[in-house]
mmCIF file of C-alpha atoms in Angstrom:
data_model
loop_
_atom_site.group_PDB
_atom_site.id
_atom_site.type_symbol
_atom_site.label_atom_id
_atom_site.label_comp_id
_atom_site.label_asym_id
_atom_site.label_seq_id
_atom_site.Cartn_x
_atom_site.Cartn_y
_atom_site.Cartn_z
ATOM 1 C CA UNK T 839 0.000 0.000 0.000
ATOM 2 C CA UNK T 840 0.619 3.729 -0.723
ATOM 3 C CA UNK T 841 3.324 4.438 2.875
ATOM 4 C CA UNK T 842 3.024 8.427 2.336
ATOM 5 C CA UNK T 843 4.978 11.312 1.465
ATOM 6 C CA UNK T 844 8.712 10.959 2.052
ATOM 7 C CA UNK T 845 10.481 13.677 4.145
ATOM 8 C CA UNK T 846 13.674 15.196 3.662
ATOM 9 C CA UNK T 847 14.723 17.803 5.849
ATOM 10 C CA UNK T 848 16.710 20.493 3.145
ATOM 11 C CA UNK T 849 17.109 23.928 5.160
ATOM 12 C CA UNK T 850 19.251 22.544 8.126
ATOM 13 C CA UNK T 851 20.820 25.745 9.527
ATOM 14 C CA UNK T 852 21.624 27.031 13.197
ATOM 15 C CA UNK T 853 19.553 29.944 12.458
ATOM 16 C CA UNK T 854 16.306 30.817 10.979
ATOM 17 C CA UNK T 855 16.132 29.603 7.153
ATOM 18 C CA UNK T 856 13.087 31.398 4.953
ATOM 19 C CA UNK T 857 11.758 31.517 1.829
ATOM 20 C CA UNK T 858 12.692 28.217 0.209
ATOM 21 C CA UNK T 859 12.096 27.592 -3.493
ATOM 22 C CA UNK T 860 12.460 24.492 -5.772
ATOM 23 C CA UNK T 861 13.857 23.824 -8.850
ATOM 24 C CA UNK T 862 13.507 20.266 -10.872
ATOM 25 C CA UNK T 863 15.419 19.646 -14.080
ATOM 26 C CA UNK T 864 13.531 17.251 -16.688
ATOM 27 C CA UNK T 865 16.031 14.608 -15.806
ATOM 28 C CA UNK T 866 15.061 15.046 -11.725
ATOM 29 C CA UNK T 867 17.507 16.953 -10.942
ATOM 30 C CA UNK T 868 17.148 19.428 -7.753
ATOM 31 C CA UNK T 869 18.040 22.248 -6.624
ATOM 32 C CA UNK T 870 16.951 24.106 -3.370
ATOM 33 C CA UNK T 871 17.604 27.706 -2.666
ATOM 34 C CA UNK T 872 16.850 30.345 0.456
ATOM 35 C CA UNK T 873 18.339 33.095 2.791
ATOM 36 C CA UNK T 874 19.998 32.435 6.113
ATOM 37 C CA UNK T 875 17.827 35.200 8.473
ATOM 38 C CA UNK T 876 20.991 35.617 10.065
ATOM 39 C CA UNK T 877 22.924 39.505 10.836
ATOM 40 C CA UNK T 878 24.160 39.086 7.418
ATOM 41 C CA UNK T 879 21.151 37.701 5.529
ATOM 42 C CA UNK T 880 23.091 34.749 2.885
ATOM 43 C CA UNK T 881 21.317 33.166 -0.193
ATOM 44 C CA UNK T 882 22.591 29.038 0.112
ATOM 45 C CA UNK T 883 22.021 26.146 -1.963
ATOM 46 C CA UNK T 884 21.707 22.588 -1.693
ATOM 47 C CA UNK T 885 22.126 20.387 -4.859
ATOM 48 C CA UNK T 886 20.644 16.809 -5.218
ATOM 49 C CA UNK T 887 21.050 14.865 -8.884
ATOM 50 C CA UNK T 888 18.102 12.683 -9.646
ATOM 51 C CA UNK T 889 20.012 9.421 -8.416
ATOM 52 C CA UNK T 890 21.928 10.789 -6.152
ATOM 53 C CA UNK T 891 21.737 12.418 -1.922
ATOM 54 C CA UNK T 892 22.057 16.382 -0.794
ATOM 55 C CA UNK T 893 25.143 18.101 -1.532
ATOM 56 C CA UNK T 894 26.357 19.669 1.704
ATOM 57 C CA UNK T 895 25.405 23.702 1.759
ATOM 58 C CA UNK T 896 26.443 26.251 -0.974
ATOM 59 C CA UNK T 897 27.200 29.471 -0.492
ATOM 60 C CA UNK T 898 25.930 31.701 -3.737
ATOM 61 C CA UNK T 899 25.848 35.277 -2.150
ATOM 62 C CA UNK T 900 28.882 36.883 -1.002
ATOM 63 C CA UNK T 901 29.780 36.387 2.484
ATOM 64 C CA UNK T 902 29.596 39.573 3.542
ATOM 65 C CA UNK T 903 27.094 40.945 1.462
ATOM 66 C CA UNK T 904 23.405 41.074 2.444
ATOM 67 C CA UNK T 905 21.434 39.101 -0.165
ATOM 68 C CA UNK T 906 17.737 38.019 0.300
ATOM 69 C CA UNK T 907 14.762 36.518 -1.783
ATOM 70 C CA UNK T 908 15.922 34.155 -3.786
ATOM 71 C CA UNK T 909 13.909 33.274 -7.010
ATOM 72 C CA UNK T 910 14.928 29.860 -9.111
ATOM 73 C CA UNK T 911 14.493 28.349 -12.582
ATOM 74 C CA UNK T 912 14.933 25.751 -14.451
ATOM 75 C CA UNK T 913 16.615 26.839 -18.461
ATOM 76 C CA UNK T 914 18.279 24.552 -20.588
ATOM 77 C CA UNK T 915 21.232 22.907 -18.688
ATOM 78 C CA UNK T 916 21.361 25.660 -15.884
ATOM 79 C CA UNK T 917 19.663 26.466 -12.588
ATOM 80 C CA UNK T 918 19.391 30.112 -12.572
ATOM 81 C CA UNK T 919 19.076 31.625 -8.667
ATOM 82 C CA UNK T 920 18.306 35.575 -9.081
ATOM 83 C CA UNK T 921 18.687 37.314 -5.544
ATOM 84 C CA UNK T 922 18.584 40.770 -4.025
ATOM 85 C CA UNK T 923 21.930 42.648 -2.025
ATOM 86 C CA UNK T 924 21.200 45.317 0.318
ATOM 87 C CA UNK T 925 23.730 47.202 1.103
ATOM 88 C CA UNK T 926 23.233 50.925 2.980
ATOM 89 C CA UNK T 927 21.517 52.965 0.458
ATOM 90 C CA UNK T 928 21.529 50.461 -2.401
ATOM 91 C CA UNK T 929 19.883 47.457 -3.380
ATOM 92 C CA UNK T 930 21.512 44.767 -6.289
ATOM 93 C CA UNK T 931 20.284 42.407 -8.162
ATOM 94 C CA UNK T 932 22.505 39.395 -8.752
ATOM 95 C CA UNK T 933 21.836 36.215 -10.485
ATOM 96 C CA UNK T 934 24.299 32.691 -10.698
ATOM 97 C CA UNK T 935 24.113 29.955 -12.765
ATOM 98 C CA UNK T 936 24.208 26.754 -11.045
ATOM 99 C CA UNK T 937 25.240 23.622 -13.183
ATOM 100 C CA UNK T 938 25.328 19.590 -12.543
ATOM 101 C CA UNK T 939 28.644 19.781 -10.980
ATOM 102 C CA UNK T 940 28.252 21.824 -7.806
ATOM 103 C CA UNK T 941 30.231 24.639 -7.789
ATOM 104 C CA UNK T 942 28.286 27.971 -9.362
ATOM 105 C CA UNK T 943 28.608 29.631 -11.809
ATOM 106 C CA UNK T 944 30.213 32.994 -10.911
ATOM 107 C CA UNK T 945 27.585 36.018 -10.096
ATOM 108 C CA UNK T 946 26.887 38.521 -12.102
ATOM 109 C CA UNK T 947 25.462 41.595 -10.585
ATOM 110 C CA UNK T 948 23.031 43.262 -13.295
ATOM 111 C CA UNK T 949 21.679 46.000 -12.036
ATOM 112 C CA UNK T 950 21.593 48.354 -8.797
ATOM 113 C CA UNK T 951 19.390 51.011 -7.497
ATOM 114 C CA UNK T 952 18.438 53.209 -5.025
ATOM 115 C CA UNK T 953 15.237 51.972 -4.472
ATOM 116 C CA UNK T 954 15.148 50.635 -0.463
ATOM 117 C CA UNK T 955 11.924 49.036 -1.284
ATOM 118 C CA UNK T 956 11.389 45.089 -1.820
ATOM 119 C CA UNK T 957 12.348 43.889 -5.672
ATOM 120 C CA UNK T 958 10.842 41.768 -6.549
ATOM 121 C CA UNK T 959 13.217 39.899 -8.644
ATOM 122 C CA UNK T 960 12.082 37.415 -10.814
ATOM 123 C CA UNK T 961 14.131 35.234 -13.357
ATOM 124 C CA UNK T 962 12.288 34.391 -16.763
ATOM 125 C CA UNK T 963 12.678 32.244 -19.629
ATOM 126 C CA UNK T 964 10.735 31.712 -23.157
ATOM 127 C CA UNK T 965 11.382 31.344 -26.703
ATOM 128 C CA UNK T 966 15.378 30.536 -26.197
ATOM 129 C CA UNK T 967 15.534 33.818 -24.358
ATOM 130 C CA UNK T 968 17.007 34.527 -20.565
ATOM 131 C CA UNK T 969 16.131 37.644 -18.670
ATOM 132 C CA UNK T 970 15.554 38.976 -15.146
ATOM 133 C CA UNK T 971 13.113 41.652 -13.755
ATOM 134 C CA UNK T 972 12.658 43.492 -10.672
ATOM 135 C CA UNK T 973 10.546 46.756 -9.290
ATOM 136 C CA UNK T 974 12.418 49.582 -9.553
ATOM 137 C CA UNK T 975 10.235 52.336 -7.894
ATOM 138 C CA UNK T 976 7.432 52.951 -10.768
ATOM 139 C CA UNK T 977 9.051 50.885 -13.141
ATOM 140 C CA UNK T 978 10.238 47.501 -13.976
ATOM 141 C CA UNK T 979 13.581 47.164 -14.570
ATOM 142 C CA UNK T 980 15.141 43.489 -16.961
ATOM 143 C CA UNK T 981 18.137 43.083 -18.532
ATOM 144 C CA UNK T 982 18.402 39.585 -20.993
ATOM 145 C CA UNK T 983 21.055 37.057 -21.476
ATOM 146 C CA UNK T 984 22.725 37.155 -24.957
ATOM 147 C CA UNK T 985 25.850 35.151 -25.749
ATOM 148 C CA UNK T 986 26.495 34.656 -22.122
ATOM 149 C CA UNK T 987 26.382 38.765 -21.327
ATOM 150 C CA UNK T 988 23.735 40.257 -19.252
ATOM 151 C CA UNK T 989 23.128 43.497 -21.310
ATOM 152 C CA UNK T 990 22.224 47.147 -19.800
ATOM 153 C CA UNK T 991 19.490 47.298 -17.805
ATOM 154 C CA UNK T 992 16.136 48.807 -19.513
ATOM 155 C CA UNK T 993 13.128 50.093 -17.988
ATOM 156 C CA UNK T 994 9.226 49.478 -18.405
ATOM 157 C CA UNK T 995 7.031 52.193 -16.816
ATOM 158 C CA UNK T 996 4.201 50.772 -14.366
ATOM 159 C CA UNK T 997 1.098 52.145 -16.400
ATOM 160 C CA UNK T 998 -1.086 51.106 -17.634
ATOM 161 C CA UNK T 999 -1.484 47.735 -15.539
ATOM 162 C CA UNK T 1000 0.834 48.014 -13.239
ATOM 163 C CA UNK T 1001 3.751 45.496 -12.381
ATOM 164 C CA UNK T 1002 2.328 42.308 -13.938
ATOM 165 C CA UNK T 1003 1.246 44.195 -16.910
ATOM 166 C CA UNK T 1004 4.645 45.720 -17.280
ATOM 167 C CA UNK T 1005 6.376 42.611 -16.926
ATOM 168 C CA UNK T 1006 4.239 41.185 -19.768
ATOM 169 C CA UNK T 1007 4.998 43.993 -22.362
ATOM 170 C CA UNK T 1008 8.934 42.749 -21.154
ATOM 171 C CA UNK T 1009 7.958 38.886 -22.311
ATOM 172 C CA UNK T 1010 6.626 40.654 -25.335
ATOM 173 C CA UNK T 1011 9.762 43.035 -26.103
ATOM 174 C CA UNK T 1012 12.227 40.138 -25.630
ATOM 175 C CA UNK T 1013 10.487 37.061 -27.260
ATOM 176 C CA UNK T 1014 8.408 39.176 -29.863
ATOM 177 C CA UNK T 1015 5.218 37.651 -29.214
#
């Protein structure tokens, strides 16, 4: 008979561990990602290939940086883990590429603002295309992948429709449907 959902304790740290998110490759693949609530807030990783156990804990924010919110997805042969730095009177947005083999892919950091409020960052694929967005005051700011650059960051104003809205005229900018 059916014995239940199995159980696998992921987020294992000494201090308080939020805002986990999932990632599954087609092959079963998975990644794990969340922040460390800790003085200095860390974005960690745990890898686990489909046949295989946990990887021990991955650092993919800077050590002394303040990162937050991890979002995670699934493109091609990549995990891609997009993440928000605070520093004093800036905020960054920083993505990594995670591949089978367990060490990242070096950050990037593609865009930083002013803005102290919350990002919103959000990593997006579609049509063979790669980009990121985040709320940038009363816009939306993305940037896309091409040839393995992150280009300049562009900006979509919030009206009409507001954040979703704007981040669908983005989808239809960069995959031209």
């Amino acid at each position: 008979g059916w014995l239940g959902p199995l159980t696998h304790h992921v987020l294992l740290g000494p201090t308080e561990d939020v805002g986990p998110r999932l990632a599954i490759t087609s092959a079963g693949a998975v990644t794990a990602v969340w922040t460390r609530d800790d003085a200095t807030d860390q974005v960690l990783a745990r890898l686990r290939a489909a046949s295989g156990n946990w990887s021990d804990v991955l650092l993919l924010s800077e050590a002394a940086e303040n990162s937050r919110n991890p979002e995670i997805l699934v493109a091609g042969s990549l995990t891609w883990v997009v993440y928000e730095i605070e520093a004093a009177t800036l905020q960054s947005i920083a993505i990594v590429g995670i591949e089978d083999d367990p060490d990242p892919i070096g950050r990037t950091i593609v865009a930083t603002t002013t803005s102290m409020d919350p990002l919103d960052a959000r990593v997006h694929e579609g049509d063979g295309h790669l980009w990121v967005t985040w709320v940038d005051d009363d816009s939306v700011g993305w940037t896309e992948r091409i040839s393995g650059t992150w280009l300049s960051p562009q900006f979509e104003g919030l009206d009409p429709g507001g954040v979703e809205r704007a981040r669908d005229r983005i989808l239809e900018i960069v995959t031209g449907r």
